[in-house]
Coordinates of N, CA and C in Angstrom, one line a residue:
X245 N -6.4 26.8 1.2 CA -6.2 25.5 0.7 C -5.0 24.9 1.4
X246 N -5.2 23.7 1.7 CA -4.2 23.0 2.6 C -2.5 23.1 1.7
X247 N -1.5 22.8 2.6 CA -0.8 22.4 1.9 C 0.5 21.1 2.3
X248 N 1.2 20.6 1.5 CA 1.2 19.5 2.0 C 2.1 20.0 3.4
X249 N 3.0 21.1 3.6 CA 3.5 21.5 4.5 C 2.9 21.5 5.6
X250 N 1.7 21.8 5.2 CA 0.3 21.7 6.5 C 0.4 20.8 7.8
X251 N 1.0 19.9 7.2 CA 1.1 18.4 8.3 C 1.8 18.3 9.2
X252 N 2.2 18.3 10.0 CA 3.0 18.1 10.8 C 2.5 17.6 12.1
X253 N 3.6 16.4 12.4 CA 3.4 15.7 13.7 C 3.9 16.6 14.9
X254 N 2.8 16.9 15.8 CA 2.8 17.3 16.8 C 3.3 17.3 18.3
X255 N 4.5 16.7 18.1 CA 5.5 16.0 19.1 C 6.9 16.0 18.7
X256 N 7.7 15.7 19.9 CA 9.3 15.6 19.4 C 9.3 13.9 19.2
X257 N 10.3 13.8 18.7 CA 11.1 12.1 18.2 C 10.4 11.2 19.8
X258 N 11.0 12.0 20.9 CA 11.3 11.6 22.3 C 9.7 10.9 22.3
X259 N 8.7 12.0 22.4 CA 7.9 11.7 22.6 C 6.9 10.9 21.5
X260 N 7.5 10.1 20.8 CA 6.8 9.6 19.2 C 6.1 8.5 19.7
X261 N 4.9 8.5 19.1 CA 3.2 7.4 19.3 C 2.1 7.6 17.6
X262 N 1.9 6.3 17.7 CA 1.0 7.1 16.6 C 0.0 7.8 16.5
X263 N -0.2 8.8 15.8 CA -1.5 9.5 16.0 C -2.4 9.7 14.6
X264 N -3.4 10.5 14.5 CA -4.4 10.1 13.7 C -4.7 12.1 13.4
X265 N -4.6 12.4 12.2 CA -4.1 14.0 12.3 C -5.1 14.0 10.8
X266 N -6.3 13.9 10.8 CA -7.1 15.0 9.7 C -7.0 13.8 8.6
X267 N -8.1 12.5 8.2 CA -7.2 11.6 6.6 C -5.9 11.2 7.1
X268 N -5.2 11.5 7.7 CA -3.5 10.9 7.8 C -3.6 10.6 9.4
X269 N -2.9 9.2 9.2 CA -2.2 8.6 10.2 C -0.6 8.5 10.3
X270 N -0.1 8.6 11.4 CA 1.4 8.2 11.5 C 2.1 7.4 12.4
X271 N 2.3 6.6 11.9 CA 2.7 5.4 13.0 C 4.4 5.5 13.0
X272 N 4.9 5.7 13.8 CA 6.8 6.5 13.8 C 8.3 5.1 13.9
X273 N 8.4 5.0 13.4 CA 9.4 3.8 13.3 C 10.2 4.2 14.8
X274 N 10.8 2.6 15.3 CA 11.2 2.6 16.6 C 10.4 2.7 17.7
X275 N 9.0 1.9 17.2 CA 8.4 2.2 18.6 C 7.5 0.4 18.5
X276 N 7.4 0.3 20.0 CA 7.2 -1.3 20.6 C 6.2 -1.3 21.2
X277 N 5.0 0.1 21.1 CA 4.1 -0.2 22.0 C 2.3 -0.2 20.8
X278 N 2.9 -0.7 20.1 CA 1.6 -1.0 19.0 C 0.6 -1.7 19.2
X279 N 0.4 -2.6 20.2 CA -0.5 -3.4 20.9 C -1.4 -2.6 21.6
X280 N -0.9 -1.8 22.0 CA -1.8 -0.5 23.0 C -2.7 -0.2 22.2
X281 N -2.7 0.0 20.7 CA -3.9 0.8 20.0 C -5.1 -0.4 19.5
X282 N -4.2 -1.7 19.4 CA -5.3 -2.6 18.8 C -5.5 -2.4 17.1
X283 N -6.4 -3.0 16.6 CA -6.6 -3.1 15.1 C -7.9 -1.8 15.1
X284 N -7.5 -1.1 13.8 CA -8.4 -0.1 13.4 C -10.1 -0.1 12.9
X285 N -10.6 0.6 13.2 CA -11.9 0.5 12.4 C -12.5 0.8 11.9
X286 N -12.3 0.4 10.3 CA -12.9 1.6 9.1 C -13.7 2.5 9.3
X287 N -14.8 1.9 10.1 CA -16.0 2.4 10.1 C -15.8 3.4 10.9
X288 N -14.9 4.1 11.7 CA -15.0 4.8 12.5 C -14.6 6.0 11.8
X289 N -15.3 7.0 12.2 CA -15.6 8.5 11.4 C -14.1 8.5 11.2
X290 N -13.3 8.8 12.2 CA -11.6 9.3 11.9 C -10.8 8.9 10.5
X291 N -11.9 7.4 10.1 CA -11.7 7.1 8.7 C -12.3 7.6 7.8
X292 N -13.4 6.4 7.4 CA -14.1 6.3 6.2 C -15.6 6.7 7.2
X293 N -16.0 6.0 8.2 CA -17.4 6.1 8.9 C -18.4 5.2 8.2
X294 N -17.7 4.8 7.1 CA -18.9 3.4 6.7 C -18.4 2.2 6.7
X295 N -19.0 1.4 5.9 CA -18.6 0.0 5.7 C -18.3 -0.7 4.4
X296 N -18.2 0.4 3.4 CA -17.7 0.1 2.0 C -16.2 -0.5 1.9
X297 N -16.2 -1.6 1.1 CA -14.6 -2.1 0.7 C -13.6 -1.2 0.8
X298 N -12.6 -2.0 1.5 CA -11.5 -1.0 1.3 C -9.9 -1.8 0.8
X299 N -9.7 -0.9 0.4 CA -7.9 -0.9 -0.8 C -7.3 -0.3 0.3
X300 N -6.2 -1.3 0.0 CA -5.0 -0.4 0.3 C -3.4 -0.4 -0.8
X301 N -3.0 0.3 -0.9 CA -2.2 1.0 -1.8 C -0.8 1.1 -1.1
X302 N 0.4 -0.1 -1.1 CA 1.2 -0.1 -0.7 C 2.4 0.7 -1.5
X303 N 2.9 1.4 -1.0 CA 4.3 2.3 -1.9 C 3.4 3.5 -2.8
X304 N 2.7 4.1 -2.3 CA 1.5 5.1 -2.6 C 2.8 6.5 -3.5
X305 N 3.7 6.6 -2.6 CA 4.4 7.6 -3.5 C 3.8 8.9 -3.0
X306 N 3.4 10.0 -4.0 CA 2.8 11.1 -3.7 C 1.1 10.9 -4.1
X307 N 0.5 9.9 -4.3 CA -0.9 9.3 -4.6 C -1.7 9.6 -5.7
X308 N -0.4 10.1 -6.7 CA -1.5 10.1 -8.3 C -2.0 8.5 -8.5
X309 N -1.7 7.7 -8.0 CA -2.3 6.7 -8.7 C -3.4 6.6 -7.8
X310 N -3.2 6.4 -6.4 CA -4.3 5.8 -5.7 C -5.6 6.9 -5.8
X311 N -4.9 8.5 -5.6 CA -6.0 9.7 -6.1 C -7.1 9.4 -6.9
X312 N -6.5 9.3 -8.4 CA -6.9 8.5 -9.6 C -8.2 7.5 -9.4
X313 N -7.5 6.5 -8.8 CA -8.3 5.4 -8.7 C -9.6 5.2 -7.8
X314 N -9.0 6.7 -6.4 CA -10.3 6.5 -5.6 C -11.6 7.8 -6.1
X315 N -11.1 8.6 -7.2 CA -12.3 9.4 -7.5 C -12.6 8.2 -8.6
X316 N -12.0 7.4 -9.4 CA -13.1 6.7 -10.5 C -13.9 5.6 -9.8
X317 N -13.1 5.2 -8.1 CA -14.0 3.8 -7.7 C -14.4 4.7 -6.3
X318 N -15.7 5.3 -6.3 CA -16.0 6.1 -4.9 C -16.7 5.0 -4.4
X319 N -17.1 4.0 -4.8 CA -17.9 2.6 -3.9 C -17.1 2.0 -3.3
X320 N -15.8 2.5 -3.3 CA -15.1 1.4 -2.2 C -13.7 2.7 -1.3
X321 N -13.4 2.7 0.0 CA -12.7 3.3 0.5 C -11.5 3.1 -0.1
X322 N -10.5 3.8 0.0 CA -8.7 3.9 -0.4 C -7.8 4.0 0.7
X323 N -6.4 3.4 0.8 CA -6.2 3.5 1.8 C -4.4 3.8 1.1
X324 N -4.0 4.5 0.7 CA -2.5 4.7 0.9 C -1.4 4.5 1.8
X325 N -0.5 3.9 1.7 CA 0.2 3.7 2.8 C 2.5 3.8 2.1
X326 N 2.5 4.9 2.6 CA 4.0 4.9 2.6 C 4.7 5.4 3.7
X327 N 6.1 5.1 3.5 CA 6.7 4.7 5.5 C 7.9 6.0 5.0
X328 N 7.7 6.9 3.9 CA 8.1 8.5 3.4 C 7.7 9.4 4.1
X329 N 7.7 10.4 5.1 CA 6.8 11.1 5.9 C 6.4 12.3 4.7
X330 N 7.7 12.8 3.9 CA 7.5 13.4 2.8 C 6.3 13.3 1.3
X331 N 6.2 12.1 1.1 CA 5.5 11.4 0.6 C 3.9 11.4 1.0
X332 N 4.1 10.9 2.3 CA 2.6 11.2 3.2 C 2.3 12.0 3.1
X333 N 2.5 13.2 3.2 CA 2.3 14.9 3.6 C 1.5 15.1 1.8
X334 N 2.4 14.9 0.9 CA 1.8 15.1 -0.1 C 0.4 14.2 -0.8
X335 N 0.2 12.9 -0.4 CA -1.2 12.4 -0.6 C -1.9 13.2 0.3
X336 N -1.5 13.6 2.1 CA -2.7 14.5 2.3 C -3.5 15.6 2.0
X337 N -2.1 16.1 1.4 CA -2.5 17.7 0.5 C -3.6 17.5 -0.8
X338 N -3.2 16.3 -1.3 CA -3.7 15.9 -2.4 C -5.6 15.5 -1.8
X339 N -5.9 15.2 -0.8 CA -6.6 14.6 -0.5 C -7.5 15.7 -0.1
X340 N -7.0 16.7 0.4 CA -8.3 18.0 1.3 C -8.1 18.8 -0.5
X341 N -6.8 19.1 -1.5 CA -7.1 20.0 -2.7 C -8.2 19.0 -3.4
X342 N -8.6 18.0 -3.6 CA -9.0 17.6 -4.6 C -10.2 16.8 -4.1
X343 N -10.7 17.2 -2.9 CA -11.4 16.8 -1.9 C -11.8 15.2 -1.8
X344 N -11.2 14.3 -1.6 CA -11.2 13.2 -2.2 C -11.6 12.4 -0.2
X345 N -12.9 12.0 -0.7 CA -13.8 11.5 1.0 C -12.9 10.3 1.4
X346 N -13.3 9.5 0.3 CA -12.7 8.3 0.4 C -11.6 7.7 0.3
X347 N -10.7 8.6 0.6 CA -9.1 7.9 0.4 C -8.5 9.0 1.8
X348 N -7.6 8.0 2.9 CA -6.8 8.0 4.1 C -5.5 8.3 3.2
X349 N -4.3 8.7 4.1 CA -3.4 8.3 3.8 C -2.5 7.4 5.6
X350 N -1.5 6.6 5.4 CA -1.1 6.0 6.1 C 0.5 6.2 6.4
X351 N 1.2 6.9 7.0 CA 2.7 7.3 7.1 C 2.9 6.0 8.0
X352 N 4.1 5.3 7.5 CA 4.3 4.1 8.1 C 4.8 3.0 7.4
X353 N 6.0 2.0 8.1 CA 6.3 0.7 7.7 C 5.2 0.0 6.9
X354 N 5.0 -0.7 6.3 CA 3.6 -1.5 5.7 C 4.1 -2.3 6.4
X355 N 4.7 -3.2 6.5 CA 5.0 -4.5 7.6 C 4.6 -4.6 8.9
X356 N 5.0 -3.0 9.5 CA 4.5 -2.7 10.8 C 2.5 -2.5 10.9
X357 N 2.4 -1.8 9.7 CA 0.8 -1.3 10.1 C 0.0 -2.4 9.6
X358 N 0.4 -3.9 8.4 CA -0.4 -5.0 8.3 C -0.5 -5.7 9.5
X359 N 0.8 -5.9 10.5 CA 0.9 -6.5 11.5 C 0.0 -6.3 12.7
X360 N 0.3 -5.0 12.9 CA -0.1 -4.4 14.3 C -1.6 -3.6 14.1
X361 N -2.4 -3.3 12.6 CA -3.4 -2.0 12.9 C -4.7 -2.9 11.6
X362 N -4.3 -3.3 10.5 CA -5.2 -3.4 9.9 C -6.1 -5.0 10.7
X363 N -6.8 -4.5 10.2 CA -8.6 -5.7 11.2 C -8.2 -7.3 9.8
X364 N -8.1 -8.2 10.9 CA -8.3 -9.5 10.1 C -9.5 -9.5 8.8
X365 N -8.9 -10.2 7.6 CA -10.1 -10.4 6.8 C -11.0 -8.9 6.2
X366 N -10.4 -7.6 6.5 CA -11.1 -6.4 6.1 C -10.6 -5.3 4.7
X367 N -9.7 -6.3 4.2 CA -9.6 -5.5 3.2 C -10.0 -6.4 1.5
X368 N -10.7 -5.5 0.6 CA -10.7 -6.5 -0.3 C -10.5 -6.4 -1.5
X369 N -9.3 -6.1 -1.6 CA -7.6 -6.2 -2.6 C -6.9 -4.8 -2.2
X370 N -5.7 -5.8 -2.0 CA -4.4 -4.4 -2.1 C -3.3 -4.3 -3.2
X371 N -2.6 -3.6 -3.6 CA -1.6 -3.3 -4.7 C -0.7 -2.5 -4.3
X372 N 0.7 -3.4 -4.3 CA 2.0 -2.9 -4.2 C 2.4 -2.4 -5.6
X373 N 2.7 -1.3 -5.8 CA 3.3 -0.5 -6.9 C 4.6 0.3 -7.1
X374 N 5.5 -0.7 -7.8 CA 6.6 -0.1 -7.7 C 7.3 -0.2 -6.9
X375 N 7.6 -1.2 -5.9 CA 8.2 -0.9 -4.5 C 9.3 -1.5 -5.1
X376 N 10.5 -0.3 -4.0 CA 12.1 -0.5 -4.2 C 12.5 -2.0 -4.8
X377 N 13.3 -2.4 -5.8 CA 13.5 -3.5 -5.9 C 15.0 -3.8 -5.1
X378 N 16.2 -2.8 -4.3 CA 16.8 -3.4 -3.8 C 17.3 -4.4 -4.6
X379 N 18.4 -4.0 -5.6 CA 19.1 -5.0 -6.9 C 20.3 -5.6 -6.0
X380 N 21.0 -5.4 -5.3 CA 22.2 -5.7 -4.9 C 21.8 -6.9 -4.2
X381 N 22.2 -8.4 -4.2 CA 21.5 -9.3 -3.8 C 22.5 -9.3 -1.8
X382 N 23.1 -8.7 -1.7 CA 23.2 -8.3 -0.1 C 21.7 -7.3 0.8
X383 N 21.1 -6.5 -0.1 CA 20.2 -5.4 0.1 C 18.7 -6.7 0.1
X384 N 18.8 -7.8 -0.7 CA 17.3 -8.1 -0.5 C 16.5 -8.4 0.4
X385 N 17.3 -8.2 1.3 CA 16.6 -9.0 3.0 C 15.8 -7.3 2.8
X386 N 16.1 -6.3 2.4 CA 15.2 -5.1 2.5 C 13.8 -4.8 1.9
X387 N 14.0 -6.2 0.5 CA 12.6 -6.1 -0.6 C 11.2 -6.0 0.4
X388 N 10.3 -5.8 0.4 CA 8.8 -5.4 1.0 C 8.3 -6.9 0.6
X389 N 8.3 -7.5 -0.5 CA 7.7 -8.8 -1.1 C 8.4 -9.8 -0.1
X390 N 8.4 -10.3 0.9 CA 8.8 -11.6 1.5 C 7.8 -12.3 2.1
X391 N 8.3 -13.3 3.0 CA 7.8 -14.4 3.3 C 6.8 -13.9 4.7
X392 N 7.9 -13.0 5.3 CA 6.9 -12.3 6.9 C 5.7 -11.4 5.9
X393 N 5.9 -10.6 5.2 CA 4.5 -9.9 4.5 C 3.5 -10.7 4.4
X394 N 4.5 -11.5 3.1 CA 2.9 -11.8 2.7 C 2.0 -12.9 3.9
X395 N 3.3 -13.3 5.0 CA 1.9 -13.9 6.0 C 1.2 -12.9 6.3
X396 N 1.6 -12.0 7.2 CA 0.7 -11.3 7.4 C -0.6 -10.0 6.4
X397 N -0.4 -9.9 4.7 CA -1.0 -9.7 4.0 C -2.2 -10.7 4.0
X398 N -2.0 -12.3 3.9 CA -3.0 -12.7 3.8 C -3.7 -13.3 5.0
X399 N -3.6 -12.8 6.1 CA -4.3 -12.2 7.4 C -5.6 -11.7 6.8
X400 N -5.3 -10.1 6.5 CA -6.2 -9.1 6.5 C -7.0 -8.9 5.3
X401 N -6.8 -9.8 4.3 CA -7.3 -10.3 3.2 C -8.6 -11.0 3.4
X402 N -9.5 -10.7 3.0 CA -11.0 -10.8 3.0 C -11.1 -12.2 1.8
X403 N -11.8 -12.9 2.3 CA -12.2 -14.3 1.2 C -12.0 -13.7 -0.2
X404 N -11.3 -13.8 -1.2 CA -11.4 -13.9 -2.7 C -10.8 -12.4 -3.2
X405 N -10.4 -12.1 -2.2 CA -9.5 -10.9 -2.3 C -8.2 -11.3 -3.2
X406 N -7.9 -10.2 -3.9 CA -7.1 -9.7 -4.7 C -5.6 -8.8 -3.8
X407 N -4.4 -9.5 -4.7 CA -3.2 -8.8 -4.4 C -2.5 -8.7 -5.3
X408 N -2.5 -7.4 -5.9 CA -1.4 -7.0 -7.0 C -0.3 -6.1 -6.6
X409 N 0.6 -7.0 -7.8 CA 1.7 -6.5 -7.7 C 2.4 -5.5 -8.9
X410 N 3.0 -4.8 -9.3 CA 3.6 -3.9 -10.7 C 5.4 -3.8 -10.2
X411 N 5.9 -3.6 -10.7 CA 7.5 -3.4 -11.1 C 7.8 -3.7 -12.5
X412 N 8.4 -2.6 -12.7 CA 9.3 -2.7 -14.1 C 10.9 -3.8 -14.2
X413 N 11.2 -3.9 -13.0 CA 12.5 -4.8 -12.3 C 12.1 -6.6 -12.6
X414 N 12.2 -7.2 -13.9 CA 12.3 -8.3 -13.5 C 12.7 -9.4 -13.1
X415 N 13.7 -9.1 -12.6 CA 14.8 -10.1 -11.4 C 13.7 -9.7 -10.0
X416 N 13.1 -8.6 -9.4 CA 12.3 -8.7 -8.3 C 10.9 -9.7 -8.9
X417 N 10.0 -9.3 -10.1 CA 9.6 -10.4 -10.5 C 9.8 -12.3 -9.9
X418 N 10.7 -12.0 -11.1 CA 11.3 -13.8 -10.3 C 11.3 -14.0 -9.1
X419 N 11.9 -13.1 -8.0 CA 12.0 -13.0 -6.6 C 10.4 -13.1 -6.2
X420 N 9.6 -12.5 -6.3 CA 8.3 -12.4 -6.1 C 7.3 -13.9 -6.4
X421 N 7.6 -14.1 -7.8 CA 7.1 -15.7 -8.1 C 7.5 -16.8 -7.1
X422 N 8.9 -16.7 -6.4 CA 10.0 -17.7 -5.8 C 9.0 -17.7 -4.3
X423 N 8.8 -16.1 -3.9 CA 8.4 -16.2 -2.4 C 7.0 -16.7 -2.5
X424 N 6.2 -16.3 -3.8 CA 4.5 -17.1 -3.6 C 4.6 -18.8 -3.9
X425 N 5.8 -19.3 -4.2 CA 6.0 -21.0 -4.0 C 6.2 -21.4 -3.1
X426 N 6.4 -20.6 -2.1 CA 6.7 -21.5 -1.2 C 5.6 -21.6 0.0
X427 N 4.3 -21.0 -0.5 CA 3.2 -21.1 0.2 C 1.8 -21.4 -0.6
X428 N 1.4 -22.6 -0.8 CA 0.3 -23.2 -1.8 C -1.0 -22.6 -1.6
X429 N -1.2 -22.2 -0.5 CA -2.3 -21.4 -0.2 C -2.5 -19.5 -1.3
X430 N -0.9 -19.4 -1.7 CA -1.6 -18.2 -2.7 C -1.8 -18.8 -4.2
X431 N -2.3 -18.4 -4.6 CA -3.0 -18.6 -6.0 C -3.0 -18.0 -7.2
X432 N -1.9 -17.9 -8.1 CA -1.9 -16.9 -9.4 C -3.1 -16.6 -9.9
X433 N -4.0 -15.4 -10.5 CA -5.1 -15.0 -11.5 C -4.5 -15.2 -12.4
X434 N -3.2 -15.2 -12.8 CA -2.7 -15.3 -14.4 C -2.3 -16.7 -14.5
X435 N -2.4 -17.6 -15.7 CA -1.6 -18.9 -16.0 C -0.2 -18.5 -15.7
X436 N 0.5 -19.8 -16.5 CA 2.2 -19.5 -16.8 C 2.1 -18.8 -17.8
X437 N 3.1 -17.7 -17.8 CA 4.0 -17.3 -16.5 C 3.8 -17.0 -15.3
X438 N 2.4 -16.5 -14.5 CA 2.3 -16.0 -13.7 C 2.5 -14.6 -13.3
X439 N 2.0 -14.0 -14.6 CA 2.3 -12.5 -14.8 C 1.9 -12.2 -16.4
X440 N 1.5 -10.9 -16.0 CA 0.9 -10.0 -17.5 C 1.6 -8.5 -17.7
X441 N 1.9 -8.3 -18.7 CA 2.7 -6.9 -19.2 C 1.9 -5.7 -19.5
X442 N 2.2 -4.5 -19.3 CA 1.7 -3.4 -19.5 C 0.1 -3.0 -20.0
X443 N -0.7 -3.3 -18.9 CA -1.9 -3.1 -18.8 C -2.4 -2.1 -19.1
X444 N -3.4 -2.0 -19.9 CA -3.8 -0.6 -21.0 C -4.6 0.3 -19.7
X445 N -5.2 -0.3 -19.1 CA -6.3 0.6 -18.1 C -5.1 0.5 -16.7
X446 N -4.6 0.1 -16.0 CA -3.5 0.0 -15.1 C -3.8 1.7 -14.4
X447 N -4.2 2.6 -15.1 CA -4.0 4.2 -14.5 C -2.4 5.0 -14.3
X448 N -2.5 5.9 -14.0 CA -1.3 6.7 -14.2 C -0.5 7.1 -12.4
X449 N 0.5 6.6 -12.7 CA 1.3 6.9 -12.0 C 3.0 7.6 -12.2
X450 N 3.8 8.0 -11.2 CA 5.3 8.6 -11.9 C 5.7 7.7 -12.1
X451 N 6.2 6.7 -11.5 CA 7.0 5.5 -11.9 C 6.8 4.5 -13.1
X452 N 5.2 4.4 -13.5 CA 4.6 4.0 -14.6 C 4.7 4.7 -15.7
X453 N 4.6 5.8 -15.3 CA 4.6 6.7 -16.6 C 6.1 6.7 -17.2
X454 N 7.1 6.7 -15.9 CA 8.3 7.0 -16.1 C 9.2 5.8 -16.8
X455 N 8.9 4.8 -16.5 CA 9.0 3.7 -17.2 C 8.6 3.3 -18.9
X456 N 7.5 3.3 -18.5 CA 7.0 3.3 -20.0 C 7.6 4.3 -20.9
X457 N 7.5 5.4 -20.7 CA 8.1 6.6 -21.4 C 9.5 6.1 -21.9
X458 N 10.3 5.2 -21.0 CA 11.5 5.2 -21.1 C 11.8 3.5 -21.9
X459 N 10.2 3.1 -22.0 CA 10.2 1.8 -23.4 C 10.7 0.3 -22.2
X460 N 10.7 0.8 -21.1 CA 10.0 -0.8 -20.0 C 9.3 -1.6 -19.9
X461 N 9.3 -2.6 -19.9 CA 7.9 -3.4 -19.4 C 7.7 -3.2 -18.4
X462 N 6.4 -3.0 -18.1 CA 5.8 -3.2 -16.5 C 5.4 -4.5 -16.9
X463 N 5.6 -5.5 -15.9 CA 5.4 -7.0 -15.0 C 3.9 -6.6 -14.2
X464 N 3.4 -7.1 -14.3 CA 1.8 -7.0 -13.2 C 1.7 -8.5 -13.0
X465 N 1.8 -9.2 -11.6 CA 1.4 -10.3 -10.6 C 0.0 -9.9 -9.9
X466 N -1.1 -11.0 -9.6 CA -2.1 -11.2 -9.2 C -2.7 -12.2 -8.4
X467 N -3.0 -12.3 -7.3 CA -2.8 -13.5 -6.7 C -4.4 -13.4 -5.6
X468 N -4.6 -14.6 -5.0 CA -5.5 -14.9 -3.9 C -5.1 -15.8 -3.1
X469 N -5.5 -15.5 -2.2 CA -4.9 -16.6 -1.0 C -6.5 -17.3 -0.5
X470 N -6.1 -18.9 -0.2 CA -7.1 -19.6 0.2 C -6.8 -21.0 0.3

């Protein structure tokens, strides 16, 4: 049985490129030659090998949630993506122990791999969970939720696709509402407020569980671009 130790990138730092190692990809921070590979394609065995919908799952963590999600929805591919190599290693482990076909994992910036790898219009709905909220208002140029994302999020956004968001942080909330104003083209699912609280079916994750346990609201944002 695999284990997540199993993984390892096959190169020194010097020689760092992305590569494609078994369900896991790894795209290596510090590197400027991402054009060379072009945009990916689901269909191609290395992935999924079909043409079923595909999720992607930003701030995946160790992937109890996305796990979760892609044995109860096997009609549509999974795609995890955290820029943790630690983190990576453990959705892959998770993915050959619990043999799970339809879910990748993705080691990597999310900014760099929406920009540089996912296919225009091919995914259809992704969910950020939990991602760092970065409280110190000097640190926010660091939040994942900004203005360069979400252009390039709704790139690769398929007509009538879905983007959710979760945090228990609601000052990042507010921040998150503030950056989808200033582009008319995204579209709340929820009225005012623009946001719904602790979703009964939502699925199980650490930071969800960990939260709640600890008497938080979870915030859930929903949006489409068009």
């Amino acid at each position: 049985m695999k284990k997540a130790s199993d993984l390892r990138i096959p190169f020194t730092w010097e020689e760092r490129r992305p590569i494609i190692l078994d369900r896991a990809m790894y795209i290596p921070g510090y590197y400027d030659k991402h054009d060379q590979w072009g945009r990916l394609n689901w269909a191609d065995p290395q992935f999924f090998g079909n043409d079923k919908p595909v999720v992607i799952e930003f701030c995946c963590g160790n992937g109890q949630w996305i796990g979760e999600q892609a044995q109860k929805y096997p009609d549509c591919n999974w795609i995890g993506v955290d820029r943790l190599f630690e983190r990576a290693r453990k959705v892959w482990a998770k993915i050959h122990r619990e043999n799970i076909p339809n879910l990748f994992v993705v080691c990597a910036d999310a900014l760099t791999f929406v920009r540089h790898y996912v296919p225009a219009l091919s995914i259809s709905a992704t969910h950020v969970n939990f991602p760092d909220p970065w409280p110190k208002l000097r640190h926010a140029k660091n939040r994942l939720v900004n203005q360069d994302f979400l252009k390039e999020l709704s790139a690769i956004l398929a007509p009538s696709a879905k983007a959710h968001f979760a945090t228990d942080d609601f000052p990042y909330v507010e921040w998150m509402l503030n950056e989808f104003s200033l582009s008319p083209r995204w579209t709340s699912v929820h009225p005012s407020p623009y946001y719904v609280t602790n979703i009964a079916d939502f699925g199980r994750s650490f930071f969800n569980d960990l939260w709640m346990k600890q008497g938080r609201t979870i915030y859930h944002l929903e949006y489409t671009y068009g």
